[in-house]
């Protein structure tokens, strides 16, 4: 499959190329947005055309009898294991956002008419492990995630790639966070050696009085883009944190829209970016406050440290406001490590490399410490240090 063939096609042609005949509304919405290109606002800092023009093998997603495991294991888009008693199954997606800003969100739904549905019962913690084993392949799947009202659930997400190359992963969540509940999602993704590229397109619905806590830790290299749309109902809250530590010539980051729909809804979004080599970090984030969202509170901030003269940060925080009764702020800063702090540490007998590590870890720590589980904190810090030392050999 070559996704570039979808360019400038009408609804019927898109449906025929993707082999779907019952998804005309999705095809129509995709056609109205057009295939992403370097001219697309959301993809302008990401070389999406280089990924779409490649020829990929496709897979047959045949459901398997699930093994019992302490985590949900998804291999090449198919669930192969899950904890005892956890409800994980294939089902057609009933609630698709027909106003999502990302055209690949609709391509993902058309390519995956049946989604992986996960229902979280009670106050539960679960790990989802994604593994990719196929080279030169388009791996596409979508996950629909539900939690229960008045409950507090946590999802830890991790990614593993075998010795593969030239694979493109299109995946994403449709999350439905129930009223008066809290869902915490912590994603850690360490990408290296150009094994695969990823475009992850998510939609998060946060119901009345619910809390969404979304933390992403993107480390290493390669090409990946996270596109996130969050809608907040009355008195709903989202706390989104994004940590980037990139090296080599990677291009990775987050494009997001947080939409305040209900009154008294609140949002906090913080991005910390550490860029080395010729890496490009992306933070293109919009907070939109609708006419119906009086008394909203919204806060957005992006900070970046450039460790190399060729590193580049594309930071674009934005507010789009249609009411007067609210509190809102946003900002972005880009700088380098403090030379005085580096000199002070070196004057105490600490090597230059160790001094740099201490300073970048200190910069990242405020986000890492927001992960309440100390085991997961150590996991993130260990991976961070591994990537750092690999880059400083």
Short mmCIF file of C-alpha atoms in Angstrom, two decimals:
data_model
loop_
_atom_site.label_atom_id
_atom_site.label_comp_id
_atom_site.label_asym_id
_atom_site.label_seq_id
_atom_site.Cartn_x
_atom_site.Cartn_y
_atom_site.Cartn_z
CA UNK A 1 0.00 0.00 0.00
CA UNK A 2 1.13 3.52 -0.84
CA UNK A 3 -0.88 6.08 1.17
CA UNK A 4 0.19 8.87 -1.19
CA UNK A 5 -2.28 7.36 -3.68
CA UNK A 6 -5.08 8.86 -1.56
CA UNK A 7 -4.02 12.35 -2.57
CA UNK A 8 -6.64 14.35 -4.52
CA UNK A 9 -9.08 11.43 -4.61
CA UNK A 10 -12.84 11.73 -4.17
CA UNK A 11 -14.92 9.84 -1.59
CA UNK A 12 -15.63 6.83 -3.79
CA UNK A 13 -11.99 6.52 -4.90
CA UNK A 14 -10.75 6.71 -1.28
CA UNK A 15 -13.22 4.01 -0.24
CA UNK A 16 -12.14 1.78 -3.11
CA UNK A 17 -8.40 2.24 -2.46
CA UNK A 18 -8.80 1.43 1.24
CA UNK A 19 -11.19 -1.45 0.56
CA UNK A 20 -14.07 -0.06 2.64
CA UNK A 21 -17.59 0.42 1.36
CA UNK A 22 -19.50 1.22 4.56
CA UNK A 23 -17.43 4.17 5.81
CA UNK A 24 -18.56 6.90 3.45
CA UNK A 25 -18.92 9.57 6.15
CA UNK A 26 -15.33 8.99 7.22
CA UNK A 27 -14.13 9.07 3.61
CA UNK A 28 -16.04 12.29 3.03
CA UNK A 29 -14.49 13.92 6.09
CA UNK A 30 -11.01 12.77 5.05
CA UNK A 31 -11.46 14.16 1.53
CA UNK A 32 -12.57 17.52 2.97
CA UNK A 33 -9.32 17.75 4.98
CA UNK A 34 -7.02 16.27 2.35
CA UNK A 35 -4.00 14.05 2.72
CA UNK A 36 -1.37 15.59 5.04
CA UNK A 37 1.54 17.33 3.37
CA UNK A 38 4.27 19.83 4.26
CA UNK A 39 1.67 22.54 3.60
CA UNK A 40 -0.71 21.17 6.24
CA UNK A 41 -0.75 23.32 9.37
CA UNK A 42 -0.49 20.35 11.76
CA UNK A 43 2.28 18.62 9.79
CA UNK A 44 4.36 21.61 8.67
CA UNK A 45 7.31 20.71 10.93
CA UNK A 46 7.11 16.96 10.31
CA UNK A 47 8.20 15.22 7.08
CA UNK A 48 4.98 13.25 6.70
CA UNK A 49 5.20 13.01 2.91
CA UNK A 50 8.41 10.94 3.12
CA UNK A 51 6.50 8.39 5.20
CA UNK A 52 3.37 8.34 3.06
CA UNK A 53 5.13 7.89 -0.28
CA UNK A 54 6.74 4.56 0.67
CA UNK A 55 5.32 1.22 -0.42
CA UNK A 56 4.26 -0.85 2.60
CA UNK A 57 3.08 -4.38 3.09
CA UNK A 58 -0.27 -4.73 4.86
CA UNK A 59 -1.29 -7.27 7.49
CA UNK A 60 -4.31 -9.44 8.17
CA UNK A 61 -5.51 -8.68 11.69
CA UNK A 62 -6.81 -12.04 12.83
CA UNK A 63 -7.99 -12.15 16.49
CA UNK A 64 -6.10 -14.63 18.67
CA UNK A 65 -6.97 -16.59 21.77
CA UNK A 66 -5.63 -14.44 24.58
CA UNK A 67 -2.94 -15.70 26.89
CA UNK A 68 -3.09 -14.71 30.54
CA UNK A 69 -0.50 -12.06 31.37
CA UNK A 70 0.07 -9.32 33.90
CA UNK A 71 -0.31 -6.75 31.10
CA UNK A 72 -2.11 -6.19 27.81
CA UNK A 73 0.22 -7.22 25.01
CA UNK A 74 -0.41 -5.98 21.47
CA UNK A 75 1.84 -7.43 18.76
CA UNK A 76 1.65 -5.85 15.30
CA UNK A 77 -1.82 -4.48 16.05
CA UNK A 78 -3.30 -7.70 17.47
CA UNK A 79 -3.96 -8.35 21.17
CA UNK A 80 -2.21 -11.57 22.20
CA UNK A 81 -2.39 -11.41 26.01
CA UNK A 82 -4.29 -9.68 28.80
CA UNK A 83 -4.75 -9.92 32.59
CA UNK A 84 -7.23 -12.50 33.88
CA UNK A 85 -10.79 -11.15 33.79
CA UNK A 86 -10.01 -7.91 31.97
CA UNK A 87 -12.47 -7.09 29.22
CA UNK A 88 -10.47 -6.74 26.00
CA UNK A 89 -12.12 -7.55 22.68
CA UNK A 90 -12.67 -6.45 19.07
CA UNK A 91 -15.62 -4.21 18.32
CA UNK A 92 -16.72 -1.64 15.76
CA UNK A 93 -16.16 1.89 17.05
CA UNK A 94 -19.47 3.55 17.85
CA UNK A 95 -18.23 7.05 18.72
CA UNK A 96 -15.94 8.64 16.12
CA UNK A 97 -15.16 12.34 16.31
CA UNK A 98 -16.40 13.76 13.02
CA UNK A 99 -14.71 17.10 13.80
CA UNK A 100 -11.20 15.86 14.50
CA UNK A 101 -8.50 18.06 12.96
CA UNK A 102 -6.23 15.21 11.79
CA UNK A 103 -7.00 13.51 8.44
CA UNK A 104 -5.00 10.41 9.44
CA UNK A 105 -7.43 9.94 12.35
CA UNK A 106 -10.05 9.05 9.72
CA UNK A 107 -7.64 6.93 7.67
CA UNK A 108 -6.92 4.96 10.84
CA UNK A 109 -10.61 4.34 11.46
CA UNK A 110 -11.19 3.32 7.85
CA UNK A 111 -8.25 0.92 7.86
CA UNK A 112 -9.39 -0.47 11.23
CA UNK A 113 -13.20 -0.73 11.10
CA UNK A 114 -12.97 -2.99 14.18
CA UNK A 115 -11.13 -1.50 17.14
CA UNK A 116 -9.49 -2.98 20.21
CA UNK A 117 -11.94 -2.19 23.01
CA UNK A 118 -10.62 -2.08 26.57
CA UNK A 119 -12.94 -1.61 29.55
CA UNK A 120 -11.27 -0.72 32.83
CA UNK A 121 -13.24 -1.94 35.82
CA UNK A 122 -12.78 -0.22 39.17
CA UNK A 123 -9.62 1.33 40.55
CA UNK A 124 -7.18 -0.57 38.39
CA UNK A 125 -3.64 -0.18 37.08
CA UNK A 126 -2.78 -1.79 33.76
CA UNK A 127 0.23 -1.79 31.45
CA UNK A 128 -0.20 -1.85 27.68
CA UNK A 129 2.85 -3.08 25.78
CA UNK A 130 3.04 -2.52 22.02
CA UNK A 131 5.48 -4.71 20.08
CA UNK A 132 6.36 -4.39 16.39
CA UNK A 133 8.03 -7.26 14.53
CA UNK A 134 7.45 -6.60 10.81
CA UNK A 135 9.72 -4.64 8.45
CA UNK A 136 8.49 -2.57 5.45
CA UNK A 137 4.96 -2.78 6.82
CA UNK A 138 2.01 -0.51 7.53
CA UNK A 139 0.75 -1.46 10.99
CA UNK A 140 -2.58 0.16 11.77
CA UNK A 141 -4.91 -0.28 14.74
CA UNK A 142 -7.10 1.79 17.03
CA UNK A 143 -7.92 1.36 20.70
CA UNK A 144 -11.20 2.40 22.35
CA UNK A 145 -10.75 2.84 26.09
CA UNK A 146 -13.48 3.19 28.73
CA UNK A 147 -13.26 3.55 32.50
CA UNK A 148 -16.01 3.53 35.14
CA UNK A 149 -17.71 6.48 36.85
CA UNK A 150 -16.41 7.41 40.30
CA UNK A 151 -13.28 5.30 39.79
CA UNK A 152 -9.58 6.07 39.38
CA UNK A 153 -7.66 4.03 36.80
CA UNK A 154 -4.09 4.21 35.51
CA UNK A 155 -2.62 3.03 32.21
CA UNK A 156 1.13 2.68 31.60
CA UNK A 157 2.02 2.45 27.92
CA UNK A 158 5.31 1.12 26.56
CA UNK A 159 6.69 0.34 23.06
CA UNK A 160 9.11 -2.36 21.87
CA UNK A 161 10.50 -2.84 18.36
CA UNK A 162 12.40 -5.90 17.21
CA UNK A 163 15.17 -5.68 14.60
CA UNK A 164 12.97 -4.18 11.89
CA UNK A 165 13.18 -1.27 9.46
CA UNK A 166 11.05 1.02 7.29
CA UNK A 167 7.78 0.31 9.10
CA UNK A 168 5.04 2.91 9.63
CA UNK A 169 2.67 2.62 12.60
CA UNK A 170 -0.69 4.40 12.51
CA UNK A 171 -2.49 3.93 15.79
CA UNK A 172 -4.41 5.91 18.36
CA UNK A 173 -6.94 6.01 21.17
CA UNK A 174 -10.55 7.03 21.43
CA UNK A 175 -10.74 7.52 25.21
CA UNK A 176 -14.00 8.03 27.07
CA UNK A 177 -13.40 9.19 30.63
CA UNK A 178 -16.53 8.68 32.69
CA UNK A 179 -18.24 11.23 34.92
CA UNK A 180 -16.63 11.87 38.33
CA UNK A 181 -13.69 9.60 37.48
CA UNK A 182 -9.95 9.97 36.93
CA UNK A 183 -7.93 8.33 34.18
CA UNK A 184 -4.16 8.65 34.29
CA UNK A 185 -2.21 7.63 31.14
CA UNK A 186 1.59 7.53 31.20
CA UNK A 187 3.30 6.82 27.87
CA UNK A 188 7.01 6.14 27.51
CA UNK A 189 8.49 5.63 24.04
CA UNK A 190 12.20 5.21 23.36
CA UNK A 191 12.82 5.06 19.60
CA UNK A 192 16.24 4.35 18.07
CA UNK A 193 17.95 3.11 14.90
CA UNK A 194 15.15 4.02 12.44
CA UNK A 195 13.25 0.82 13.10
CA UNK A 196 9.82 2.36 12.68
CA UNK A 197 8.06 5.71 12.36
CA UNK A 198 4.77 6.54 14.03
CA UNK A 199 1.79 8.84 13.68
CA UNK A 200 -0.45 8.51 16.74
CA UNK A 201 -3.80 10.30 16.55
CA UNK A 202 -5.91 10.41 19.72
CA UNK A 203 -9.30 11.71 20.84
CA UNK A 204 -10.10 12.10 24.53
CA UNK A 205 -13.62 12.85 25.78
CA UNK A 206 -13.62 14.02 29.42
CA UNK A 207 -17.09 13.89 30.98
CA UNK A 208 -18.57 16.11 33.70
CA UNK A 209 -16.39 16.40 36.83
CA UNK A 210 -13.85 13.95 35.36
CA UNK A 211 -10.06 14.24 35.31
CA UNK A 212 -7.69 13.27 32.51
CA UNK A 213 -3.99 13.11 33.41
CA UNK A 214 -1.95 12.52 30.26
CA UNK A 215 1.84 12.25 30.49
CA UNK A 216 4.06 11.39 27.52
CA UNK A 217 7.82 10.73 27.65
CA UNK A 218 9.33 10.60 24.16
CA UNK A 219 13.01 9.75 24.14
CA UNK A 220 15.72 8.94 21.60
CA UNK A 221 15.51 9.51 17.87
CA UNK A 222 13.53 8.66 14.72
CA UNK A 223 10.28 10.15 13.42
CA UNK A 224 7.05 10.28 15.41
CA UNK A 225 4.17 12.67 15.84
CA UNK A 226 1.45 12.62 18.49
CA UNK A 227 -1.80 14.36 17.52
CA UNK A 228 -4.13 14.89 20.45
CA UNK A 229 -7.62 16.31 20.73
CA UNK A 230 -9.24 16.67 24.16
CA UNK A 231 -12.82 17.85 24.78
CA UNK A 232 -13.77 18.99 28.28
CA UNK A 233 -17.32 18.91 29.59
CA UNK A 234 -18.61 20.89 32.59
CA UNK A 235 -16.08 21.04 35.45
CA UNK A 236 -13.83 18.56 33.62
CA UNK A 237 -10.07 18.85 33.91
CA UNK A 238 -7.04 17.80 31.88
CA UNK A 239 -3.42 17.86 32.99
CA UNK A 240 -1.20 17.18 29.97
CA UNK A 241 2.57 16.93 30.25
CA UNK A 242 5.01 16.21 27.40
CA UNK A 243 8.73 15.48 27.81
CA UNK A 244 10.95 15.28 24.72
CA UNK A 245 14.59 14.25 24.83
CA UNK A 246 15.76 13.84 21.23
CA UNK A 247 19.07 13.27 19.48
CA UNK A 248 20.52 12.60 15.99
CA UNK A 249 18.30 13.95 13.19
CA UNK A 250 14.97 12.95 14.73
CA UNK A 251 11.70 14.82 14.34
CA UNK A 252 9.17 14.21 17.11
CA UNK A 253 6.63 16.05 19.15
CA UNK A 254 3.00 16.85 19.91
CA UNK A 255 0.28 18.64 17.99
CA UNK A 256 -2.76 19.17 20.19
CA UNK A 257 -6.14 20.81 20.59
CA UNK A 258 -7.70 21.15 24.03
CA UNK A 259 -11.31 22.27 23.60
CA UNK A 260 -13.24 23.69 26.56
CA UNK A 261 -16.92 22.99 25.97
CA UNK A 262 -18.43 23.01 29.48
CA UNK A 263 -18.46 25.71 32.13
CA UNK A 264 -15.81 25.76 34.87
CA UNK A 265 -13.58 23.35 32.91
CA UNK A 266 -9.84 23.60 33.53
CA UNK A 267 -6.70 22.63 31.64
CA UNK A 268 -2.99 22.61 32.27
CA UNK A 269 -0.50 21.75 29.54
CA UNK A 270 3.26 21.75 30.01
CA UNK A 271 5.97 20.72 27.55
CA UNK A 272 9.68 20.32 28.34
CA UNK A 273 11.98 19.72 25.40
CA UNK A 274 15.68 18.76 25.41
CA UNK A 275 17.18 18.61 21.93
CA UNK A 276 20.64 17.41 20.90
CA UNK A 277 22.33 16.81 17.54
CA UNK A 278 20.20 17.93 14.61
CA UNK A 279 16.93 17.00 16.30
CA UNK A 280 13.71 18.90 15.72
CA UNK A 281 11.16 19.12 18.53
CA UNK A 282 7.54 19.99 17.85
CA UNK A 283 5.00 21.55 20.20
CA UNK A 284 2.06 22.96 18.23
CA UNK A 285 -0.72 23.33 20.77
CA UNK A 286 -4.07 25.10 20.69
CA UNK A 287 -6.42 25.73 23.59
CA UNK A 288 -9.89 26.67 22.35
CA UNK A 289 -12.57 28.03 24.66
CA UNK A 290 -16.07 27.78 23.21
CA UNK A 291 -18.95 30.19 23.86
CA UNK A 292 -20.45 27.63 26.23
CA UNK A 293 -17.35 27.35 28.44
CA UNK A 294 -17.70 30.28 30.84
CA UNK A 295 -15.39 30.51 33.87
CA UNK A 296 -12.73 28.36 32.23
CA UNK A 297 -9.16 28.25 33.52
CA UNK A 298 -6.47 27.36 30.99
CA UNK A 299 -2.69 27.29 31.36
CA UNK A 300 -0.15 26.36 28.69
CA UNK A 301 3.64 26.52 28.70
CA UNK A 302 6.56 25.18 26.66
CA UNK A 303 10.25 25.25 27.62
CA UNK A 304 13.15 24.00 25.52
CA UNK A 305 16.88 23.49 26.01
CA UNK A 306 19.07 23.18 22.92
CA UNK A 307 22.24 21.15 23.51
CA UNK A 308 23.61 21.56 19.98
CA UNK A 309 23.81 24.50 17.60
CA UNK A 310 21.92 22.55 14.91
CA UNK A 311 19.04 21.51 17.16
CA UNK A 312 15.71 23.21 16.43
CA UNK A 313 12.53 23.69 18.44
CA UNK A 314 9.22 24.49 16.73
CA UNK A 315 7.08 25.82 19.57
CA UNK A 316 3.66 27.29 18.88
CA UNK A 317 1.36 27.69 21.90
CA UNK A 318 -1.98 29.22 20.95
CA UNK A 319 -5.19 30.44 22.58
CA UNK A 320 -8.50 30.76 20.73
CA UNK A 321 -11.08 32.35 23.03
CA UNK A 322 -14.73 33.24 22.41
CA UNK A 323 -15.73 34.50 25.86
CA UNK A 324 -14.56 37.07 28.42
CA UNK A 325 -15.29 35.19 31.66
CA UNK A 326 -12.12 33.09 32.01
CA UNK A 327 -8.49 32.91 33.15
CA UNK A 328 -5.95 31.93 30.50
CA UNK A 329 -2.19 32.12 29.97
CA UNK A 330 0.40 30.69 27.60
CA UNK A 331 4.08 31.07 26.81
CA UNK A 332 7.22 29.52 25.34
CA UNK A 333 10.94 29.84 26.07
CA UNK A 334 14.01 28.38 24.36
CA UNK A 335 17.56 28.48 25.71
CA UNK A 336 20.73 26.55 26.50
CA UNK A 337 22.27 25.02 29.59
CA UNK A 338 23.55 27.59 32.05
CA UNK A 339 27.33 27.89 31.55
CA UNK A 340 27.80 29.07 35.14
CA UNK A 341 26.05 25.98 36.48
CA UNK A 342 28.15 23.75 34.23
CA UNK A 343 31.34 25.47 35.40
CA UNK A 344 30.31 25.16 39.05
CA UNK A 345 29.69 21.41 38.76
CA UNK A 346 32.96 20.86 36.88
CA UNK A 347 34.83 22.87 39.49
CA UNK A 348 33.61 20.30 42.03
CA UNK A 349 35.30 17.48 40.12
CA UNK A 350 32.29 16.38 38.05
CA UNK A 351 33.03 15.59 34.39
CA UNK A 352 31.54 17.70 31.61
CA UNK A 353 29.27 14.84 30.45
CA UNK A 354 28.04 14.10 33.98
CA UNK A 355 27.43 17.79 34.62
CA UNK A 356 25.30 18.04 31.47
CA UNK A 357 23.37 14.94 32.51
CA UNK A 358 22.66 16.32 35.98
CA UNK A 359 21.33 19.58 34.56
CA UNK A 360 19.08 18.04 31.92
CA UNK A 361 17.72 15.50 34.42
CA UNK A 362 16.98 18.35 36.84
CA UNK A 363 15.17 20.17 34.05
CA UNK A 364 13.10 17.07 33.22
CA UNK A 365 12.43 16.01 36.80
CA UNK A 366 9.41 18.20 37.42
CA UNK A 367 7.50 16.19 34.81
CA UNK A 368 8.96 12.81 35.78
CA UNK A 369 8.01 13.32 39.43
CA UNK A 370 4.38 13.86 38.43
CA UNK A 371 4.29 10.11 37.68
CA UNK A 372 3.15 8.96 41.10
CA UNK A 373 4.44 5.39 40.84
CA UNK A 374 8.10 5.37 41.97
CA UNK A 375 8.81 2.24 39.92
CA UNK A 376 7.67 3.99 36.76
CA UNK A 377 9.70 7.08 37.71
CA UNK A 378 12.83 4.95 37.96
CA UNK A 379 12.00 3.25 34.68
CA UNK A 380 11.75 6.61 32.91
CA UNK A 381 14.95 7.94 34.52
CA UNK A 382 16.87 4.75 33.65
CA UNK A 383 15.78 4.96 30.02
CA UNK A 384 16.56 8.68 29.95
CA UNK A 385 20.12 8.03 31.17
CA UNK A 386 20.56 5.17 28.70
CA UNK A 387 19.63 7.45 25.80
CA UNK A 388 21.84 10.23 27.18
CA UNK A 389 24.96 8.07 27.50
CA UNK A 390 24.41 6.50 24.07
CA UNK A 391 24.37 9.98 22.59
CA UNK A 392 27.51 11.03 24.52
CA UNK A 393 29.80 8.12 23.66
#
